[in-house]
Tab-separated table of C-alpha atoms and ligand atoms in Angstrom:
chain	number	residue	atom	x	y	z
A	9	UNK	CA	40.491	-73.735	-154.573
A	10	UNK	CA	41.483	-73.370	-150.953
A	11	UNK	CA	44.088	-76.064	-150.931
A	12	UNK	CA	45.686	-75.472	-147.199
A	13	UNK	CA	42.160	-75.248	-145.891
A	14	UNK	CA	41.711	-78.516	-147.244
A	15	UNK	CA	44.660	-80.266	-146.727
A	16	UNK	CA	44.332	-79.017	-142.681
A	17	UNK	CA	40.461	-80.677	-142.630
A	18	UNK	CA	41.839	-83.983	-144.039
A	19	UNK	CA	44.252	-84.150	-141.310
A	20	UNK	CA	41.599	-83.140	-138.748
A	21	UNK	CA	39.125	-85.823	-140.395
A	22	UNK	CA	41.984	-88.854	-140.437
A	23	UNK	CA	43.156	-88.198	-136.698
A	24	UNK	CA	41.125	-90.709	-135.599
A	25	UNK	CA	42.894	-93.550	-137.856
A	26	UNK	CA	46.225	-92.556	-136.420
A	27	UNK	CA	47.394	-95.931	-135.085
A	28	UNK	CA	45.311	-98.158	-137.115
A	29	UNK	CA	46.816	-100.251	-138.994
A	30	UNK	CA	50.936	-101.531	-138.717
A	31	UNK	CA	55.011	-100.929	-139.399
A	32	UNK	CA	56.740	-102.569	-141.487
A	33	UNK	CA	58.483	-105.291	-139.243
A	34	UNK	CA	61.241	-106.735	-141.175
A	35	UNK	CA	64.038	-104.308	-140.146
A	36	UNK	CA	64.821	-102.652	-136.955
A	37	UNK	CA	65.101	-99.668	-138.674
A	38	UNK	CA	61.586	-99.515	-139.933
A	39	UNK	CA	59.660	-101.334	-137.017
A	40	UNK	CA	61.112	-98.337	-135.104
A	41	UNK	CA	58.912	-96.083	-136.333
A	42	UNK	CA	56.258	-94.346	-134.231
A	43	UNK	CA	53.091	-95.552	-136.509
A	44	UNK	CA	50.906	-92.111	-135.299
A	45	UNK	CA	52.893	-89.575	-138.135
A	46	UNK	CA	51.406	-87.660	-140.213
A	47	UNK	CA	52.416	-85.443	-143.216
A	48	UNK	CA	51.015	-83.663	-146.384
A	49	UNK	CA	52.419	-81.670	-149.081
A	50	UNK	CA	51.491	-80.783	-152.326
A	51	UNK	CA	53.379	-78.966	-154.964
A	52	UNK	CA	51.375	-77.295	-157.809
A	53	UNK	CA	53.030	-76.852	-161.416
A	54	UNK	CA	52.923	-73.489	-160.926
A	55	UNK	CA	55.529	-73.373	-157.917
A	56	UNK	CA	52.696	-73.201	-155.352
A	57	UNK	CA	53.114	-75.114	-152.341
A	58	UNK	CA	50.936	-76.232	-149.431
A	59	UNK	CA	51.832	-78.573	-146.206
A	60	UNK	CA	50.009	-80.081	-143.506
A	61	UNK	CA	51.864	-81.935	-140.612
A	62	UNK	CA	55.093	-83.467	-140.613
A	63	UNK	CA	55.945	-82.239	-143.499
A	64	UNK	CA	59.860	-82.013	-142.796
A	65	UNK	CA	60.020	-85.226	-141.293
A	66	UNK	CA	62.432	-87.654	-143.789
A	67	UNK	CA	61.161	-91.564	-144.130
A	68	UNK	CA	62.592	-94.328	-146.160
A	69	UNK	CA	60.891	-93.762	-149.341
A	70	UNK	CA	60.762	-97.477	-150.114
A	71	UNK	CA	59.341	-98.569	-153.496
A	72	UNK	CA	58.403	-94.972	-154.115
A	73	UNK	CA	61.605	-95.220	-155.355
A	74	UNK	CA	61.168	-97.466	-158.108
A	75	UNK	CA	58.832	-94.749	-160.116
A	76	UNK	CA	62.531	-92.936	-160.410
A	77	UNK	CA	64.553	-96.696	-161.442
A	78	UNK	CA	61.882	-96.743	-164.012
A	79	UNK	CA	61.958	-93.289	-165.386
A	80	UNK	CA	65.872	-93.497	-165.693
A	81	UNK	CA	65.311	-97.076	-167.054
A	82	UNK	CA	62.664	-96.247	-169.896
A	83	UNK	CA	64.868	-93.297	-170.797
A	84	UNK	CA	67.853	-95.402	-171.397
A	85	UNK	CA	66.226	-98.602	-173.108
A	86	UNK	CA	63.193	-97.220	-174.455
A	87	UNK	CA	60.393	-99.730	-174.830
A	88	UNK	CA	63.367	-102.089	-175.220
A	89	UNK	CA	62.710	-102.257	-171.621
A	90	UNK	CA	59.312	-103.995	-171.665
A	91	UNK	CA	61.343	-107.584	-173.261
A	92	UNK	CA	62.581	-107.929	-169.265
A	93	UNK	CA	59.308	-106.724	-167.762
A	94	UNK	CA	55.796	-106.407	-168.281
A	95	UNK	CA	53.072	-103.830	-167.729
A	96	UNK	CA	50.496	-105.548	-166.117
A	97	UNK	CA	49.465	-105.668	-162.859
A	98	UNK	CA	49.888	-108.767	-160.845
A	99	UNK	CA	47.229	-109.079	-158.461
A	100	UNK	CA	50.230	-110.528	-156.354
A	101	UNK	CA	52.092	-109.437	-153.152
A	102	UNK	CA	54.787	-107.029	-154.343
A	103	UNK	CA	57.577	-109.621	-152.764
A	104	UNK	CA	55.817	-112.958	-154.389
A	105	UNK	CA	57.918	-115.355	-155.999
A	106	UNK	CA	55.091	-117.936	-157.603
A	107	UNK	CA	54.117	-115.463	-160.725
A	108	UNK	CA	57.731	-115.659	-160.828
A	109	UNK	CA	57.832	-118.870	-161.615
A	110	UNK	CA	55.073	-119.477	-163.599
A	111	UNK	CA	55.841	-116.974	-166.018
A	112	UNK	CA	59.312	-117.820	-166.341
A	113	UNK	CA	61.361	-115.105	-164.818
A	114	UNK	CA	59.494	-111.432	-166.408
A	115	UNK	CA	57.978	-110.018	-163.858
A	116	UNK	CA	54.455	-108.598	-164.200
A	117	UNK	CA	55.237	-104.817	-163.909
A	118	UNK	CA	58.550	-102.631	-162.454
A	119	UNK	CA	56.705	-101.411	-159.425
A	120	UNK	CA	56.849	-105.266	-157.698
A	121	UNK	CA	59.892	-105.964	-156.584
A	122	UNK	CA	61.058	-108.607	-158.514
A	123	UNK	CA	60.423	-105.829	-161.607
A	124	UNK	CA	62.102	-103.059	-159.894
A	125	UNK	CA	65.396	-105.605	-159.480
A	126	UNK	CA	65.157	-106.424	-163.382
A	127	UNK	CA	65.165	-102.769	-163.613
A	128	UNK	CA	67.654	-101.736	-161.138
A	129	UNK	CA	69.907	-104.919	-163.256
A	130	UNK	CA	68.803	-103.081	-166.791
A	131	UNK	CA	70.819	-99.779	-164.960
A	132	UNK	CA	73.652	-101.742	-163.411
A	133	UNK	CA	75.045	-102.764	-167.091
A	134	UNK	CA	74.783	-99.645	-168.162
A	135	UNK	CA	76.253	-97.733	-165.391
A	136	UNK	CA	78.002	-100.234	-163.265
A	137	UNK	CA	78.961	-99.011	-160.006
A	138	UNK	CA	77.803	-95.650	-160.610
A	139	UNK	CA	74.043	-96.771	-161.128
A	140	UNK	CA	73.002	-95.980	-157.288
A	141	UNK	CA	74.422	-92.585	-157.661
A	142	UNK	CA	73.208	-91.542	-161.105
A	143	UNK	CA	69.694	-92.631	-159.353
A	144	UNK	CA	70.868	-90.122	-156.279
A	145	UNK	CA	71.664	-87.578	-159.034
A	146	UNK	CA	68.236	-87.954	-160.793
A	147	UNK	CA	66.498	-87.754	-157.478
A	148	UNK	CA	68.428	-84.984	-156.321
A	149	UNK	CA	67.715	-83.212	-159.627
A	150	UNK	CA	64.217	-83.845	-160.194
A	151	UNK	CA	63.789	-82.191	-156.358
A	152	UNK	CA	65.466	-79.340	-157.152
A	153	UNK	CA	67.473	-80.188	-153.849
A	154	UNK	CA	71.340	-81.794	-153.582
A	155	UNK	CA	71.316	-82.535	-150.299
A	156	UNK	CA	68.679	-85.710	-150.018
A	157	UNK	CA	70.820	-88.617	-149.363
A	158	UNK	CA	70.656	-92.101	-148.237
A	159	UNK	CA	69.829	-93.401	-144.501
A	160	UNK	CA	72.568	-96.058	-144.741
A	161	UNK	CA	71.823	-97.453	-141.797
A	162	UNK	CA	68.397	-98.766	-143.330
A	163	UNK	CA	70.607	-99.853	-146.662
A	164	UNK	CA	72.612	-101.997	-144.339
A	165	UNK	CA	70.048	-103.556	-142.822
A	166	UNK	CA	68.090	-103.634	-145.995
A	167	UNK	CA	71.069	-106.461	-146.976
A	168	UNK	CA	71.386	-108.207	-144.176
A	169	UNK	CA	67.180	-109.134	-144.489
A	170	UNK	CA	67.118	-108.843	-148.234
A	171	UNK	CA	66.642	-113.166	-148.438
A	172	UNK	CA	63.343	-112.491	-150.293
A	173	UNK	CA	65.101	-110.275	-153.012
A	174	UNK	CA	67.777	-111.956	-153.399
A	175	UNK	CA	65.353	-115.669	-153.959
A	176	UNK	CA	63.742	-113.123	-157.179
A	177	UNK	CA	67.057	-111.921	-158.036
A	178	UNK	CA	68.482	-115.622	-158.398
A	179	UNK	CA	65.065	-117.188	-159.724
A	180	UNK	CA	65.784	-114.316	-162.608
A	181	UNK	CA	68.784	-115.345	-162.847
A	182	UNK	CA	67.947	-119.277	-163.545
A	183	UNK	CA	65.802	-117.695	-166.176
A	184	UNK	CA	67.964	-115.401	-168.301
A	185	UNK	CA	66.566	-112.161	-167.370
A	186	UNK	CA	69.238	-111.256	-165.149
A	187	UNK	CA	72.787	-109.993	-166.734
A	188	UNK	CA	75.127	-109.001	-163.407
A	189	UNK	CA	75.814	-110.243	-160.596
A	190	UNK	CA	72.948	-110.558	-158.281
A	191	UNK	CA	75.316	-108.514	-154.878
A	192	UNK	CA	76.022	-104.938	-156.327
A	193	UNK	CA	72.636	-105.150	-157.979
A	194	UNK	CA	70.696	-105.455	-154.860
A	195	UNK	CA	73.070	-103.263	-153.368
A	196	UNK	CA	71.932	-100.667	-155.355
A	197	UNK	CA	68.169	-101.622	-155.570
A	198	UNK	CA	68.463	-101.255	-151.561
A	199	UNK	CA	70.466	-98.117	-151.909
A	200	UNK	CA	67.531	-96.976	-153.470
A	201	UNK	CA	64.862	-97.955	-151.477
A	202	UNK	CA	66.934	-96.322	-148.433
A	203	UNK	CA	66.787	-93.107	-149.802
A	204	UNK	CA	65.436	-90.840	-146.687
A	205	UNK	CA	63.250	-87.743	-147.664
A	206	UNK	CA	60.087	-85.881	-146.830
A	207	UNK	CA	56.867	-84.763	-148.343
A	208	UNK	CA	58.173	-81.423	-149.225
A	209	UNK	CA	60.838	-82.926	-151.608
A	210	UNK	CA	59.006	-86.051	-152.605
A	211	UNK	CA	56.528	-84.023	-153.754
A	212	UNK	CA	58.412	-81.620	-155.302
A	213	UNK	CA	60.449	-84.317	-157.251
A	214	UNK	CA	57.880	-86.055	-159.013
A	215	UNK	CA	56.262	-82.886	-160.609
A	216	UNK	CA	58.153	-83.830	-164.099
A	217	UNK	CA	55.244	-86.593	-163.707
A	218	UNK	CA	52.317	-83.981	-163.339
A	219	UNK	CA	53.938	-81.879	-166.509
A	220	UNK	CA	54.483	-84.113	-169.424
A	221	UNK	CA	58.213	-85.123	-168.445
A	222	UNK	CA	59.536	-81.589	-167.751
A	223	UNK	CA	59.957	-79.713	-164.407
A	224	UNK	CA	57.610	-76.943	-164.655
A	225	UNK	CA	59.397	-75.013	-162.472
A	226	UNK	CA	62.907	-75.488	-163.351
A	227	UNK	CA	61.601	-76.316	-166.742
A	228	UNK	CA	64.621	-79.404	-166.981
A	229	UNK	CA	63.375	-82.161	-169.301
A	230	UNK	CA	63.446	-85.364	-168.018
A	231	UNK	CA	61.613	-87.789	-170.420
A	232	UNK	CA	59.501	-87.357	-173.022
A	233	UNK	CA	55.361	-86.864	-173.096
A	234	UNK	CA	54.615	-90.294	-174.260
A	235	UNK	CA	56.981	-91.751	-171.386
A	236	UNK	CA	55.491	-89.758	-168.725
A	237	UNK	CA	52.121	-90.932	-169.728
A	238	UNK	CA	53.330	-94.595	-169.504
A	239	UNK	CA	54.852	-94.017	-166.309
A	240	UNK	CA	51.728	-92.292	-164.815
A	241	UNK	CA	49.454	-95.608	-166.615
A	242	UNK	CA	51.706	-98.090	-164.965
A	243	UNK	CA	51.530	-96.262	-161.447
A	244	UNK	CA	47.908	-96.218	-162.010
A	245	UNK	CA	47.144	-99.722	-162.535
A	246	UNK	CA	50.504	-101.005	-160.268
A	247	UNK	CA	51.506	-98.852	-158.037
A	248	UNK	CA	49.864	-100.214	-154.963
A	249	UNK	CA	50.776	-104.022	-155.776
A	250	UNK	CA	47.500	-106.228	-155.036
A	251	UNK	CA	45.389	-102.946	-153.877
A	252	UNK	CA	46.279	-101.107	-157.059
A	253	UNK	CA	42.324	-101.881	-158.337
A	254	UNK	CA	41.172	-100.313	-154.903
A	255	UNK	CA	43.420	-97.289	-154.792
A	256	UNK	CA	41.969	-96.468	-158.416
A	257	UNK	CA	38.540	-96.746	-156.847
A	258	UNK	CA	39.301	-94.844	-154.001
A	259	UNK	CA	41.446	-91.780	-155.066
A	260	UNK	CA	41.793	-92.845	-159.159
A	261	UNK	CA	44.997	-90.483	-159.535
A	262	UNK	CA	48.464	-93.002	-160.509
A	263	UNK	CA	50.204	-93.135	-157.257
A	264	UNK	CA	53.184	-95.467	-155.783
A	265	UNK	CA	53.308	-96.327	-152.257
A	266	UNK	CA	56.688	-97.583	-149.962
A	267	UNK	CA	56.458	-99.698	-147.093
A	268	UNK	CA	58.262	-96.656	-145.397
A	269	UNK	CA	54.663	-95.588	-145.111
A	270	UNK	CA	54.645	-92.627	-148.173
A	271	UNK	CA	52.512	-92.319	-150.862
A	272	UNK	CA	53.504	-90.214	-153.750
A	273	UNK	CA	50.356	-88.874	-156.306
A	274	UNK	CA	49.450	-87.365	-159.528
A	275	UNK	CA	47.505	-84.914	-160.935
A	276	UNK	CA	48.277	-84.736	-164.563
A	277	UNK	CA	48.305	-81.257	-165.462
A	278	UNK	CA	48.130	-79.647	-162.239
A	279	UNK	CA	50.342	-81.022	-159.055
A	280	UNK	CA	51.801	-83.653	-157.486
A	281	UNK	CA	50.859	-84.702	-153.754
A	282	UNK	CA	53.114	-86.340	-151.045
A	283	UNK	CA	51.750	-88.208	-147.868
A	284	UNK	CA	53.296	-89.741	-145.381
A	285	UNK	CA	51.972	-92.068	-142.309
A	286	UNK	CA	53.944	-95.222	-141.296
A	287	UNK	CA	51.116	-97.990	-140.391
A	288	UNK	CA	50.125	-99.810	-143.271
A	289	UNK	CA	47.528	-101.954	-144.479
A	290	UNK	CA	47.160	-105.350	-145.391
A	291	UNK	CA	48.661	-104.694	-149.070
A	292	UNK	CA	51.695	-102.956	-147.467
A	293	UNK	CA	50.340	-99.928	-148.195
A	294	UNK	CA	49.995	-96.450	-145.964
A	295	UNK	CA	46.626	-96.335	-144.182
A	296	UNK	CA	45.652	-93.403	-143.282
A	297	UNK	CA	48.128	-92.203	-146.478
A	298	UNK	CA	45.407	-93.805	-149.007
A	299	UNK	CA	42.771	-92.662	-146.909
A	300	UNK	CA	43.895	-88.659	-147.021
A	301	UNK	CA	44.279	-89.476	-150.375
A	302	UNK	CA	40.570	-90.243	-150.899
A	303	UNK	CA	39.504	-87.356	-149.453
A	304	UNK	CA	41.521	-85.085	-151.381
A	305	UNK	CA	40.006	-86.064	-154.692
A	306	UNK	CA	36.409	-86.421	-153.293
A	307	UNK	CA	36.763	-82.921	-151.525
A	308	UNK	CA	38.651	-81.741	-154.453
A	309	UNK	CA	37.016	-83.741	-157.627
A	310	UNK	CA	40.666	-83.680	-158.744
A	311	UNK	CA	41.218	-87.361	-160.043
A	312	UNK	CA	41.787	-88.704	-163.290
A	313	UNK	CA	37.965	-89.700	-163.696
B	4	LIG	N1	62.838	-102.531	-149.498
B	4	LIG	C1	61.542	-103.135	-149.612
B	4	LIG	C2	61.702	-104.520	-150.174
B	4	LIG	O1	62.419	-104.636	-151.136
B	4	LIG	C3	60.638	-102.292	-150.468
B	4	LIG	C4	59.255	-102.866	-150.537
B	4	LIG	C5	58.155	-101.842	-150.565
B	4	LIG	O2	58.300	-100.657	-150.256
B	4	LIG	N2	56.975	-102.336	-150.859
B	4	LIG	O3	61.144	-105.458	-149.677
């Protein structure tokens, strides 16, 4: 299959969308952010690659960055993990506090935020102070690349507007399921979020997810089978927070968006596709990202069903 022939029509055939849609608003840093970008890259477990776009242009990779909390989380406590958090979707924004509360403390899945704070809290007792930079060190591994860092700028201002994370953190907390202080946690779940990098490297880094665990190319292991298949389940049915059942319907490949406007997807087996385009949907979700995304598997027939 032609794959730079079609990755060039989709971003012919989504021009037109450009500048639907809107930026995340909630930090300077992010409402900043001229909404018209777009970018493309796929990397094939074979070492091919193909781009389209902005493809060297670095964004705040948002909650993409929970798929790699999770992966170092599940490989540390095993299912032990799922007694803090749950694998279901929740139907709910991914910053909602009433589930929450309702369901005393475990949140839903690890790809909302209060789940990716339980997670980033699971890390923080096991590596302390070190836990943002073991995630850097994963991330940096997993691309093949040691030079993506974080835009602290964005972490800063991450803190100074976190008051939603920090109400999940301490409703956790009031619960039980939190075990450090809630500060240096969020400090390091915003580290995380702030990481800056482009669809070149964020699609090169989640390959291990397309290949069992390993990186076909470097062939490192990372986790095993059975926990990449999780993974790739829980992205499936979560990754998109209340428009998880939708992406399925329209692209049905696991996939985790940011509010930083990426979208990273997977094609068990076969590749792993980045997109990036700032204005976002309703959900909080890229627009015209989901949208490329659609066309790739309807042009391609390269989705899970
Ligand atoms: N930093 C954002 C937050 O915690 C991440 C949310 C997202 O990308 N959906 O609110």
């Amino acid at each position: 299959m032609n794959y730079q022939k079609i990755l060039e029509e989709i971003a012919e055939e989504v021009q037109p969308l450009l500048g639907q849609g809107k930026v995340a608003d909630y930090i300077p840093a992010l409402a900043e952010i001229d909404p018209k970008q777009f970018a493309m890259s796929i990397t094939c477990n074979d070492g091919n690659v193909y781009h389209t776009g902005l493809t060297s242009t670095k964004f705040s990779i948002q909650s993409i960055s929970k798929v790699y909390g999770f992966t170092l989380a599940l490989r540390a406590y095993k299912a032990k993990l799922y007694d803090r958090v749950w694998r279901e979707p929740s139907g709910d924004p991914f910053n909602s506090l009433v589930q929450l509360e309702y369901e005393a403390g475990i949140p839903r899945n690890p790809f909302i935020n209060a789940g990716a704070i339980v997670v980033t809290d699971a890390l923080y007792s096991r590596y302390q102070e070190q836990t943002l930079q073991e995630l850097l060190n994963f991330v940096r591994d997993s691309a093949d690349n040691s030079a993506i860092s974080i835009d602290k700028r964005v972490a800063n201002s991450e803190m100074e507007h976190g008051f939603r994370n920090m109400s999940l953190a301490n409703l956790m907390k009031s619960f039980g399921n939190f075990n450090n202080d809630v500060t240096p946690v969020l400090e390091a779940y915003f580290g995380q979020c702030s990481i800056a990098m482009n669809t070149e490297e964020l699609s090169r880094s989640m390959l291990y997810l397309a290949n069992n665990g390993t990186d076909p190319i470097t062939h490192k292991n990372f986790i095993t089978p059975a926990q990449a298949k999780r993974i790739n389940a829980v992205m499936l049915t979560c990754g998109h927070y209340d428009a998880s059942g939708d992406f399925a319907f329209r692209v049905g490949l696991p996939g985790k968006s940011g509010v930083g406007g990426g979208i990273i997807a997977v094609v068990p087996g076969k590749m792993s596709i980045a997109v990036f385009s700032p204005a976002l949907n309703e959900q909080g979700n890229s627009l015209v990202g989901t949208k490329a995304l659609e066309l790739f598997t309807t042009k391609t027939g390269l989705s899970i069903f």
